[in-house]
Coordinates of C-alpha atoms and ligand atoms in Angstrom, one line a residue:
M24 CA 169.5 -104.4 110.2
S25 CA 168.5 -105.3 113.8
K26 CA 164.5 -105.2 113.7
K27 CA 163.7 -102.2 116.4
I28 CA 160.5 -104.4 118.8
L29 CA 159.0 -101.5 121.2
I30 CA 157.3 -102.2 123.9
I31 CA 154.8 -100.4 126.4
G32 CA 154.5 -101.0 129.0
G33 CA 156.7 -103.3 132.0
V34 CA 155.2 -105.5 134.2
A35 CA 153.2 -108.5 133.2
G36 CA 152.7 -108.9 129.8
G37 CA 155.3 -106.3 128.5
A38 CA 158.4 -107.5 130.3
T39 CA 157.2 -111.3 129.4
A40 CA 157.1 -109.8 125.8
A41 CA 160.7 -108.4 126.2
A42 CA 162.5 -111.6 127.7
R43 CA 160.6 -113.8 125.3
A44 CA 162.5 -111.4 122.0
R45 CA 165.6 -111.8 123.3
R46 CA 165.4 -115.6 123.6
I47 CA 164.2 -115.2 120.1
S48 CA 166.5 -113.0 118.6
E49 CA 169.7 -112.0 119.6
T50 CA 170.0 -109.3 116.9
A51 CA 166.7 -107.6 117.7
D52 CA 166.9 -103.6 119.2
I53 CA 164.4 -104.3 121.9
T54 CA 163.1 -101.2 123.8
V55 CA 160.5 -101.1 126.9
V56 CA 158.9 -98.1 127.7
E57 CA 157.1 -98.1 131.2
R58 CA 155.3 -94.5 133.0
G59 CA 156.2 -95.9 136.7
P60 CA 159.1 -95.9 138.6
Y61 CA 159.9 -100.2 138.3
V62 CA 159.6 -102.9 135.7
S63 CA 158.4 -106.1 136.0
Y64 CA 157.3 -106.2 139.8
A65 CA 155.1 -108.4 141.3
N66 CA 151.8 -106.6 141.4
C67 CA 149.9 -110.1 142.6
G68 CA 151.9 -109.8 145.8
L69 CA 151.5 -106.4 146.6
P70 CA 148.4 -106.8 149.4
Y71 CA 150.6 -110.1 151.3
Y72 CA 153.3 -107.3 152.0
L73 CA 150.4 -104.8 153.3
S74 CA 149.3 -108.0 155.5
Q75 CA 152.9 -108.5 156.4
D76 CA 152.6 -112.2 155.4
I77 CA 156.2 -110.9 152.6
R78 CA 158.3 -108.7 154.6
K79 CA 160.4 -107.5 152.3
R80 CA 159.4 -105.7 149.8
S81 CA 162.1 -106.4 147.3
A82 CA 160.9 -109.4 146.9
L83 CA 158.0 -108.0 144.8
L84 CA 160.6 -106.4 142.6
L85 CA 161.4 -109.1 140.2
Q86 CA 164.2 -107.0 137.9
T87 CA 165.6 -103.8 137.4
P88 CA 166.8 -102.2 133.9
E89 CA 169.8 -103.1 135.0
G90 CA 169.5 -106.4 135.6
F91 CA 167.0 -106.3 131.8
D92 CA 170.0 -105.0 130.4
S93 CA 172.6 -106.9 132.0
R94 CA 171.0 -110.6 131.5
Y95 CA 168.7 -109.2 127.6
G96 CA 170.3 -106.6 126.5
V97 CA 167.0 -105.0 126.7
K98 CA 166.7 -101.3 126.9
V99 CA 164.2 -100.3 129.9
L100 CA 163.3 -96.6 130.1
V101 CA 161.1 -96.5 133.5
G102 CA 159.4 -93.0 134.1
T103 CA 159.0 -93.2 130.6
E104 CA 155.4 -92.5 129.0
A105 CA 154.4 -93.3 126.0
L106 CA 152.4 -90.5 124.8
A107 CA 151.3 -91.1 121.1
I108 CA 151.4 -92.9 118.1
D109 CA 152.2 -92.5 114.8
R110 CA 151.6 -95.7 113.3
A111 CA 152.4 -93.7 109.7
T112 CA 155.5 -93.2 110.4
R113 CA 156.0 -95.7 112.8
R114 CA 157.0 -93.9 115.8
V115 CA 156.2 -93.6 119.5
R116 CA 156.1 -90.5 120.9
I117 CA 157.7 -90.3 125.2
K118 CA 158.2 -88.5 127.3
N119 CA 160.5 -88.6 130.6
A120 CA 162.5 -86.8 133.0
A121 CA 164.7 -85.8 130.2
G122 CA 161.9 -84.2 127.9
E123 CA 159.8 -85.1 125.1
S124 CA 161.2 -87.4 122.2
W125 CA 160.4 -89.7 119.2
L126 CA 161.0 -93.8 118.9
D127 CA 161.1 -95.4 116.0
Y128 CA 159.8 -99.5 115.8
D129 CA 159.6 -101.7 113.4
A130 CA 157.2 -103.6 115.8
L131 CA 155.1 -102.4 118.5
I132 CA 153.9 -104.0 121.6
L133 CA 151.3 -102.7 124.0
A134 CA 150.9 -103.9 126.8
Q135 CA 149.7 -101.2 128.9
G136 CA 146.7 -102.7 131.1
G137 CA 144.4 -101.7 133.6
A138 CA 143.4 -98.8 135.4
P139 CA 141.6 -99.4 138.7
L140 CA 138.0 -97.5 138.3
T141 CA 136.7 -94.8 140.8
P142 CA 132.9 -94.6 142.0
P143 CA 131.9 -91.7 141.3
V144 CA 131.3 -90.6 144.4
P145 CA 132.4 -87.7 146.7
G146 CA 135.4 -87.7 148.4
V147 CA 137.5 -90.2 146.8
D148 CA 140.4 -88.3 146.7
G149 CA 140.6 -87.8 150.6
P150 CA 144.1 -88.4 151.9
N151 CA 142.7 -91.2 154.1
V152 CA 141.5 -93.0 150.4
F153 CA 143.7 -95.7 148.2
R154 CA 143.5 -97.5 145.3
L155 CA 146.1 -100.8 145.2
W156 CA 147.5 -100.9 141.4
T157 CA 151.1 -100.3 141.7
V158 CA 154.1 -100.6 144.2
P159 CA 153.9 -96.8 145.0
D160 CA 150.0 -97.3 145.9
M161 CA 151.4 -100.2 147.7
D162 CA 154.2 -97.7 149.6
R163 CA 151.3 -95.0 149.9
I164 CA 149.2 -97.1 151.7
H165 CA 152.0 -98.7 153.6
E166 CA 153.1 -95.3 155.0
F167 CA 149.7 -94.3 156.1
L168 CA 149.1 -97.2 158.1
E169 CA 152.2 -97.3 159.4
S170 CA 152.3 -93.4 160.3
Q171 CA 148.1 -93.6 161.3
K172 CA 147.6 -96.3 162.8
P173 CA 144.0 -96.7 161.9
A174 CA 141.6 -98.5 163.8
S175 CA 139.1 -98.8 161.1
A176 CA 138.7 -99.5 157.2
V177 CA 136.7 -99.8 154.4
V178 CA 137.0 -101.7 151.7
T179 CA 134.8 -101.3 148.7
G180 CA 134.6 -103.8 146.3
G181 CA 134.3 -108.2 147.3
G182 CA 136.7 -109.1 144.2
F183 CA 139.7 -111.0 144.8
I184 CA 141.9 -107.3 145.5
G185 CA 138.9 -106.0 147.8
L186 CA 139.2 -109.9 149.6
E187 CA 143.3 -110.0 149.8
M188 CA 142.9 -106.3 151.3
A189 CA 140.2 -106.9 154.0
E190 CA 142.6 -109.9 154.9
A191 CA 145.4 -107.8 155.2
F192 CA 143.6 -104.9 157.4
R193 CA 142.3 -107.1 160.1
K194 CA 146.0 -108.7 160.2
R195 CA 147.0 -105.9 161.4
G196 CA 144.0 -105.5 163.5
I197 CA 142.2 -103.3 162.0
A198 CA 138.3 -103.2 162.0
T199 CA 137.3 -103.6 158.6
T200 CA 134.4 -103.9 157.3
V201 CA 133.6 -105.0 153.1
V202 CA 130.8 -102.9 151.0
E203 CA 129.7 -104.6 148.0
L204 CA 127.4 -103.3 145.4
L205 CA 126.5 -106.5 144.1
P206 CA 124.2 -109.0 146.2
R207 CA 127.5 -111.2 146.9
V208 CA 130.9 -111.1 147.1
M209 CA 133.0 -112.7 144.3
S210 CA 130.9 -112.3 142.1
A211 CA 132.2 -114.3 139.2
M212 CA 131.5 -117.3 141.8
D213 CA 127.8 -118.6 141.8
P214 CA 125.9 -116.8 145.1
E215 CA 126.7 -119.9 147.4
F216 CA 130.2 -119.6 146.9
G217 CA 130.0 -115.5 147.7
S218 CA 128.1 -116.5 150.9
L219 CA 130.6 -119.3 151.5
I220 CA 133.4 -116.6 151.3
A221 CA 132.0 -114.2 153.1
Q222 CA 130.7 -116.6 156.4
R223 CA 134.5 -117.1 156.6
L224 CA 135.2 -113.3 156.4
E225 CA 132.5 -112.9 159.2
A226 CA 134.1 -115.6 161.4
H227 CA 137.8 -113.3 161.1
G228 CA 135.9 -110.3 161.9
V229 CA 135.5 -108.6 158.8
R230 CA 132.1 -107.2 158.5
V231 CA 130.5 -107.6 155.1
L232 CA 127.7 -105.7 154.2
T233 CA 126.5 -107.0 150.0
G234 CA 124.3 -105.0 147.8
V235 CA 124.7 -101.5 149.3
G236 CA 126.7 -99.0 147.2
L237 CA 129.0 -96.1 148.5
K238 CA 127.4 -92.8 149.3
A239 CA 130.6 -90.2 150.0
I240 CA 133.5 -91.0 152.0
H241 CA 133.7 -88.1 154.6
A242 CA 137.2 -87.8 155.2
G243 CA 136.9 -85.0 158.4
T244 CA 135.3 -87.5 160.0
R245 CA 136.6 -90.5 158.8
E246 CA 133.3 -92.6 157.7
V247 CA 132.0 -93.7 154.5
E248 CA 128.5 -92.9 154.3
L249 CA 126.4 -95.7 152.4
E250 CA 123.4 -95.4 150.3
D251 CA 121.1 -96.6 152.6
G252 CA 122.2 -93.7 154.6
R253 CA 124.0 -96.1 157.2
R254 CA 128.1 -94.6 157.9
L255 CA 130.5 -96.6 159.0
P256 CA 133.6 -95.8 160.9
A257 CA 136.6 -95.5 158.0
A258 CA 139.7 -94.3 158.9
V259 CA 141.7 -96.2 156.0
V260 CA 139.4 -96.5 152.5
L261 CA 140.7 -98.8 149.9
L262 CA 138.9 -98.4 146.5
S263 CA 138.5 -101.7 144.0
V264 CA 135.9 -101.1 142.4
G265 CA 137.4 -102.9 139.3
V266 CA 139.5 -102.0 136.6
R267 CA 139.8 -100.6 133.1
P268 CA 141.7 -100.9 130.2
E269 CA 144.2 -98.8 129.6
L270 CA 143.3 -97.7 125.8
G271 CA 143.7 -94.0 125.5
L272 CA 147.0 -94.3 123.3
A273 CA 145.4 -97.4 121.6
K274 CA 142.7 -94.4 120.7
Q275 CA 144.4 -91.5 119.6
A276 CA 146.1 -94.0 117.1
G277 CA 142.5 -94.9 115.5
L278 CA 143.1 -98.7 116.5
A279 CA 139.8 -101.1 116.2
L280 CA 138.1 -101.8 119.6
G281 CA 136.2 -105.2 120.3
E282 CA 132.7 -105.7 121.1
T283 CA 133.8 -105.4 125.5
G284 CA 135.4 -102.5 125.1
G285 CA 139.1 -104.4 124.6
L286 CA 141.2 -103.4 122.3
L287 CA 140.4 -105.7 119.1
V288 CA 143.5 -108.4 118.4
D289 CA 143.2 -111.3 116.2
E290 CA 144.3 -114.7 117.4
T291 CA 148.0 -114.2 117.0
L292 CA 147.5 -110.5 119.0
R293 CA 148.0 -108.4 116.0
T294 CA 145.7 -105.4 116.2
S295 CA 144.3 -103.7 113.3
D296 CA 147.7 -102.3 112.9
P297 CA 149.5 -104.6 111.1
N298 CA 153.1 -103.8 112.2
I299 CA 151.4 -103.2 116.0
W300 CA 150.4 -106.4 118.8
A301 CA 149.0 -106.2 122.3
A302 CA 149.0 -108.4 125.1
G303 CA 147.5 -108.8 128.4
D304 CA 144.4 -106.7 130.2
M305 CA 144.0 -104.1 128.3
N306 CA 142.7 -107.0 125.5
E307 CA 139.6 -108.2 124.5
I308 CA 139.8 -112.4 124.2
V309 CA 138.2 -115.2 123.7
H310 CA 136.4 -117.3 126.5
K311 CA 137.8 -120.8 125.9
V312 CA 134.2 -122.2 127.1
S313 CA 132.1 -120.2 125.8
G314 CA 133.3 -119.1 122.3
R315 CA 132.2 -115.4 123.3
K316 CA 134.3 -112.1 123.9
V317 CA 135.7 -111.3 127.3
R318 CA 138.1 -109.2 129.0
I319 CA 140.0 -111.1 131.5
P320 CA 142.1 -109.4 133.4
L321 CA 144.6 -111.4 135.1
A322 CA 148.4 -112.4 135.6
G323 CA 148.5 -115.8 133.8
P324 CA 146.8 -114.5 130.8
A325 CA 148.7 -111.7 130.2
N326 CA 152.3 -113.2 130.0
R327 CA 151.0 -115.7 128.1
Q328 CA 149.8 -113.0 125.9
G329 CA 153.8 -111.4 126.2
R330 CA 155.1 -114.3 125.0
I331 CA 152.7 -114.5 122.1
A332 CA 152.8 -111.3 120.7
A333 CA 156.6 -111.3 120.7
S334 CA 157.3 -114.5 119.1
N335 CA 154.8 -113.1 116.5
A336 CA 156.0 -109.5 116.2
L337 CA 159.3 -111.3 115.5
G338 CA 157.8 -113.6 112.7
Q339 CA 156.6 -116.4 114.4
S340 CA 152.5 -117.3 114.0
L341 CA 151.9 -118.9 117.3
K342 CA 148.0 -118.5 118.4
Y343 CA 146.3 -117.3 121.4
R344 CA 143.3 -119.4 121.6
G345 CA 141.8 -117.9 124.7
A346 CA 141.5 -118.2 128.8
L347 CA 139.3 -119.9 130.9
A348 CA 139.4 -117.2 133.4
S349 CA 141.0 -119.8 136.1
S350 CA 141.4 -117.8 139.8
V351 CA 141.9 -118.5 143.2
V352 CA 141.7 -116.4 146.1
K353 CA 142.9 -116.8 149.7
V354 CA 140.1 -116.0 152.4
F355 CA 142.0 -116.2 155.6
D356 CA 142.5 -119.9 156.8
A357 CA 140.3 -121.0 153.4
T358 CA 140.9 -121.2 149.6
A359 CA 138.1 -120.0 147.2
A360 CA 139.1 -121.2 143.3
C361 CA 137.0 -121.4 140.1
T362 CA 137.6 -122.0 136.7
G363 CA 135.2 -121.8 133.0
L364 CA 131.7 -121.0 133.6
S365 CA 130.0 -120.4 136.1
E366 CA 126.6 -121.9 136.6
A367 CA 124.8 -118.2 136.3
A368 CA 127.2 -117.7 133.1
A369 CA 126.8 -120.6 131.6
R370 CA 123.3 -120.3 131.6
A371 CA 123.7 -116.8 129.9
A372 CA 125.7 -118.2 127.7
G373 CA 123.0 -120.4 126.2
F374 CA 123.8 -123.5 127.4
E375 CA 121.5 -126.5 128.9
V376 CA 123.1 -126.1 132.3
G377 CA 123.6 -129.1 135.2
S378 CA 125.6 -128.2 138.2
A379 CA 126.7 -130.9 140.7
T380 CA 127.9 -129.7 143.9
V381 CA 129.7 -132.4 146.2
V382 CA 130.8 -131.7 149.9
R383 CA 134.0 -134.5 150.4
D384 CA 136.8 -134.2 153.1
H385 CA 139.5 -133.2 150.5
H386 CA 141.7 -136.7 151.6
A387 CA 140.9 -139.5 153.2
G388 CA 138.3 -138.9 156.5
Y389 CA 140.3 -141.3 158.2
Y390 CA 143.3 -140.0 157.9
P391 CA 144.0 -136.8 160.5
G392 CA 143.9 -133.3 159.1
A393 CA 140.8 -133.8 156.6
K394 CA 138.8 -130.7 155.8
E395 CA 136.0 -130.4 154.2
L396 CA 135.7 -129.1 150.3
V397 CA 132.9 -128.2 148.6
L398 CA 133.2 -128.9 145.4
K399 CA 130.8 -128.1 142.2
I400 CA 130.9 -128.4 138.7
V401 CA 129.1 -127.0 136.2
Y402 CA 128.1 -129.2 132.6
D403 CA 125.9 -129.4 129.9
R404 CA 123.5 -131.6 129.8
K405 CA 123.2 -132.4 126.4
T406 CA 126.6 -133.2 125.4
G407 CA 127.9 -134.4 129.4
R408 CA 130.5 -131.5 128.4
L409 CA 132.6 -129.9 131.4
L410 CA 131.8 -126.2 131.8
G411 CA 133.2 -125.0 134.7
G412 CA 133.6 -125.6 138.5
Q413 CA 134.5 -124.1 141.5
A414 CA 136.0 -125.3 144.8
F415 CA 135.9 -123.5 148.7
G416 CA 137.7 -125.3 151.8
E417 CA 140.8 -125.4 153.8
E418 CA 143.0 -127.4 151.7
G419 CA 142.6 -128.7 148.3
A420 CA 140.5 -126.3 146.6
D421 CA 143.3 -125.3 144.1
K422 CA 144.5 -128.9 142.9
R423 CA 140.8 -129.7 141.9
I424 CA 140.0 -126.2 140.6
D425 CA 143.6 -127.0 138.7
T426 CA 142.7 -130.2 137.3
L427 CA 139.5 -129.2 135.8
A428 CA 140.9 -126.2 134.1
A429 CA 142.7 -129.2 132.2
A430 CA 139.5 -130.8 131.9
L431 CA 138.1 -127.8 130.1
Q432 CA 141.4 -127.1 127.8
G433 CA 141.0 -130.9 127.2
K434 CA 136.8 -130.0 126.2
L435 CA 136.7 -133.3 128.5
T436 CA 132.9 -134.9 129.3
L437 CA 131.5 -136.1 132.8
E438 CA 132.6 -139.5 131.5
D439 CA 135.9 -138.5 131.4
L440 CA 136.0 -136.8 134.6
A441 CA 134.4 -140.0 136.3
E442 CA 137.0 -141.9 134.7
L443 CA 139.8 -139.4 135.9
D444 CA 142.8 -141.6 137.1
L445 CA 144.1 -139.3 139.9
A446 CA 147.6 -140.0 142.5
Y447 CA 145.7 -141.0 145.2
A448 CA 147.5 -142.1 148.8
P449 CA 145.5 -140.8 152.1
P450 CA 147.0 -138.4 152.8
Y451 CA 146.2 -136.7 149.6
S452 CA 143.1 -137.7 148.1
S453 CA 140.4 -140.4 148.2
A454 CA 140.4 -143.2 146.1
N455 CA 137.6 -142.1 144.6
D456 CA 138.8 -138.1 144.6
P457 CA 136.0 -135.4 145.0
L458 CA 136.5 -134.5 141.2
N459 CA 135.7 -138.2 140.4
V460 CA 133.1 -138.0 142.8
A461 CA 131.4 -135.5 141.8
A462 CA 131.7 -136.6 138.0
F463 CA 129.4 -139.7 139.4
V464 CA 126.7 -137.4 140.5
G465 CA 126.7 -135.6 137.2
L466 CA 126.1 -138.6 135.6
N467 CA 123.7 -139.7 137.6
D468 CA 122.0 -136.5 137.5
I469 CA 121.7 -136.5 133.2
T470 CA 121.0 -140.3 132.9
G471 CA 118.1 -139.9 135.1
F472 CA 119.5 -142.2 137.6
S473 CA 119.4 -139.8 140.6
P474 CA 118.0 -136.4 139.3
L475 CA 119.2 -133.2 140.8
V476 CA 118.0 -130.6 141.5
T477 CA 120.4 -126.9 143.2
A478 CA 119.2 -125.0 146.0
A479 CA 118.7 -122.3 143.6
E480 CA 116.0 -124.2 141.9
L481 CA 114.1 -125.5 144.5
K482 CA 114.0 -122.0 145.8
G483 CA 112.2 -120.9 142.5
L484 CA 109.7 -124.2 143.0
L485 CA 109.0 -123.1 146.8
A486 CA 108.5 -119.8 145.8
G487 CA 105.8 -121.6 143.2
G488 CA 106.8 -118.7 140.8
A489 CA 105.7 -119.7 136.9
D490 CA 109.0 -122.2 136.4
A491 CA 107.7 -124.0 139.4
G492 CA 104.4 -125.5 137.4
G493 CA 101.9 -124.7 140.1
D494 CA 105.2 -127.3 142.5
A495 CA 104.8 -125.4 145.2
E496 CA 101.7 -126.8 146.8
R497 CA 102.3 -130.3 145.5
L498 CA 106.4 -130.5 146.6
L499 CA 107.5 -132.5 149.5
V500 CA 110.7 -131.8 150.9
L501 CA 112.2 -135.2 152.0
D502 CA 115.0 -134.4 154.6
V503 CA 116.7 -137.7 155.7
R504 CA 119.3 -136.6 158.0
N505 CA 118.6 -138.0 161.5
L506 CA 116.3 -136.5 163.9
G507 CA 118.6 -134.3 165.5
E508 CA 120.1 -132.1 162.7
Y509 CA 116.5 -131.5 161.8
E510 CA 115.4 -130.1 165.0
A511 CA 118.7 -128.1 164.8
S512 CA 117.4 -126.5 161.3
H513 CA 115.0 -127.5 158.5
L514 CA 113.1 -126.4 156.0
K515 CA 109.5 -124.5 156.7
G516 CA 107.3 -127.3 155.3
A517 CA 109.9 -130.5 155.0
L518 CA 109.0 -134.1 156.4
N519 CA 111.8 -135.5 158.7
I520 CA 112.7 -139.4 157.7
P521 CA 116.1 -140.3 158.6
V522 CA 117.8 -142.3 155.5
D523 CA 118.4 -146.3 157.8
E524 CA 114.2 -146.0 158.7
L525 CA 113.1 -144.8 155.4
R526 CA 112.5 -148.4 153.8
F527 CA 110.3 -149.4 157.2
R528 CA 108.5 -145.4 157.1
L529 CA 107.6 -145.9 153.5
D530 CA 103.7 -145.8 153.7
E531 CA 104.5 -142.0 155.6
V532 CA 105.5 -140.8 151.7
P533 CA 103.0 -139.2 150.3
R534 CA 102.6 -140.5 147.1
G535 CA 101.7 -138.7 143.4
R536 CA 103.6 -136.1 144.9
P537 CA 107.0 -134.3 143.3
I538 CA 109.5 -135.0 145.7
V539 CA 113.0 -133.3 146.8
V540 CA 115.1 -135.2 148.6
H541 CA 118.1 -134.2 151.0
C542 CA 120.6 -134.7 153.6
R543 CA 123.6 -132.4 155.1
S544 CA 125.5 -132.6 151.8
G545 CA 123.8 -135.1 149.5
F546 CA 125.2 -138.8 149.5
R547 CA 122.5 -140.0 152.1
S548 CA 119.6 -138.2 149.6
H549 CA 120.8 -139.9 147.1
L550 CA 120.6 -143.2 148.7
A551 CA 117.0 -142.5 150.0
L552 CA 116.2 -141.5 146.4
R553 CA 117.2 -144.7 144.7
I554 CA 115.5 -146.4 147.3
L555 CA 112.4 -144.3 146.7
K556 CA 112.7 -144.8 143.0
Q557 CA 112.6 -148.3 143.5
N558 CA 109.7 -148.3 145.5
G559 CA 107.5 -146.7 143.0
F560 CA 107.6 -143.3 143.5
P561 CA 108.8 -141.9 140.3
E562 CA 109.3 -137.8 140.5
V563 CA 112.1 -137.7 142.9
R564 CA 115.0 -135.0 142.8
N565 CA 117.8 -135.2 145.0
L566 CA 119.1 -131.6 146.5
S567 CA 122.7 -131.3 145.4
G568 CA 125.1 -130.2 147.4
G569 CA 122.2 -130.6 150.4
Y570 CA 121.6 -128.5 153.2
L571 CA 124.9 -126.6 153.1
S572 CA 123.6 -125.1 149.8
V573 CA 120.4 -124.2 151.7
L574 CA 122.2 -122.7 154.3
A575 CA 124.7 -121.0 151.8
D576 CA 122.5 -119.8 149.2
G577 CA 120.3 -118.6 151.5
G578 CA 117.0 -116.9 151.2
F579 CA 114.6 -120.2 151.8
E580 CA 112.3 -120.5 154.9
R581 CA 113.6 -122.3 157.7
E582 CA 112.8 -123.7 161.3
E583 CA 115.5 -123.8 163.7
Ligands
FAD8 C1 146.9 -105.5 143.8 C2 146.3 -106.7 143.1 C3 146.7 -108.1 143.1 C4 146.6 -109.0 142.1 N1 146.6 -110.8 142.0 C5 146.3 -111.0 141.0 C6 146.6 -112.5 141.4 O1 146.5 -112.9 142.3 N2 146.2 -113.0 140.5 C7 145.9 -112.7 138.8 O2 146.1 -113.5 138.1 N3 146.3 -111.3 138.8 C8 146.5 -111.1 140.1 N4 146.4 -108.9 139.8 C9 145.8 -109.3 137.8 C10 147.4 -108.5 137.4 O3 148.3 -108.7 137.7 C11 147.1 -108.5 136.1 O4 146.2 -109.0 135.1 C12 148.5 -108.1 134.8 O5 149.4 -107.3 136.1 C13 148.3 -107.7 133.7 O6 149.4 -107.5 133.3 P1 149.6 -106.2 131.8 O7 150.9 -106.6 131.2 O8 148.5 -106.3 131.4 O9 149.6 -104.7 133.2 P2 150.2 -104.4 134.0 O10 151.1 -105.6 134.4 O11 149.8 -103.6 134.5 O12 152.0 -103.2 133.1 C14 151.1 -102.1 132.3 C15 152.1 -101.3 132.4 O13 152.0 -100.5 131.9 C16 152.3 -99.0 132.0 N5 151.8 -97.9 131.3 C17 150.5 -97.7 130.7 N6 150.1 -97.3 129.4 C18 151.6 -96.7 129.9 C19 152.4 -95.8 128.3 N7 151.1 -94.8 128.2 N8 154.0 -95.7 128.8 C20 154.0 -96.6 129.5 N9 153.6 -97.3 130.6 C21 152.4 -97.6 130.0 C22 151.7 -99.1 133.3 O14 152.2 -98.3 134.5 C23 151.7 -100.9 134.1 O15 153.0 -100.5 134.5 C24 146.3 -108.1 140.5 C25 146.6 -107.1 140.8 C26 146.7 -106.2 141.5 C27 146.9 -104.9 141.1

């Protein structure tokens, strides 16, 4: 008898599971139940249709029920909702235009994804308020933009969907504001990257308001009211404040949930019921670096889980070892990307954290078109193991982060990264790729050859908090940029001696005080640090990422 595989949810995880199941078994009876009108569509592409980068709507519809049937022999029931699971009789109650009925299964795969959260404020059901999760959501927004031609937009939530939609609105000539409750946008990344992203959005005409929540949406006046009383024009509002796993069915069926509130699965993606597997956004999974339980609602993990869940539902025993939360977002002409743990997340996970930020050209500076790339790596100071990375720039951010993702998967150390033999020719990189350089900087840090201090740590030292050990008065900030750079903007109280003059002006540097030395991006200050160290100044640290980190991190007292 053919094995009955029933899949609930027919997009990333579910569609992958169905196709994989057929590749494993020609005889399995495979059915997909999908609540929405479309199966296997490109939800990641929805913002790009609204920005008009993608012009053909049909390009987003990757498969149809007919296509699934003819190519895979998979029955797809769209417009069909699974209402309940009867685990004892292995049946699922479904409802569609034909009414309610039951479907039997031998193995059930849940791939129900998540649902966008709605902030609990008045006015969220207004006619000009939207969420972007499905093709019908996209169609509604498209229709509204075309028919109403709104002049103003507010996007609530500065995660990747919020940023993509802010760009989409702006590209359509709509005056757009992003409102983010947290102190920065893209909170998965460290604060300096949030600032870089916000600066780039603002450079392209998007206003960014952080650290403030939404109080109400007023459909009548087409305004959004913020918690601090400000009112913003909002002819259209997009809510993108997060996603919760879709667990109603799992709860009804009594399946165990995990500590993060996601569905509990073992490493074969089997739930607490031996006949039920699960894939995608609904699952609680393991973070590959921290080892902690997390939810990572992203397309890559969902697709790979779909593949593994289907394989195992058909008798294999593939393991899913977790994810790194690698992600990338386009910010107009720039790219922000990250993988693994941010510095903040690594600290929270209990690592003894070090980080190195380098600001380098994305390819050889002498080859036309070089663009500045900010690259940060995070590592464990005890073992040198890489923990994560973040990058921002107009070119080359994605390739560095993908390389780092491979490094994290292989549990590489700073030494490994320093040795990594990457492809080089001037149009693509430098003989020492920015990744190699970041590793050199990290190694110089943990060996004590050129110890680092981060912008956040420097802020703490300057504030003279408990951690600073009373350093605030004693600490000397030595700015080794040239005079013009210093005069344009510098940290309050910083002493300026350009690096090329330092050897001849050492007597101007007070002895017996801890020193933080910085330049614009960290290279000249590394040279200065080595001069100082070799001239009897033992307590010197280099500001990682230099003055650019100060500007990106914010909150420093500066003189301009
Ligand atoms: C606008 C947008 C942009 C995105 N961009 C990116 C990106 O650039 N990169 C990235 O990595 N990720 C991105 N994502 C996230 C990514 O799309 C999701 O992580 C991925 O789709 C999750 O796959 P899934 O199979 O778990 O759930 P989904 O793909 O959401 O599919 C779940 C399906 O289950 C169906 N379903 C739920 N309950 C039932 C039920 N009871 N009966 C029948 N059907 C049911 C739903 O209708 C839904 O179609 C984006 C998401 C959105 C919305």
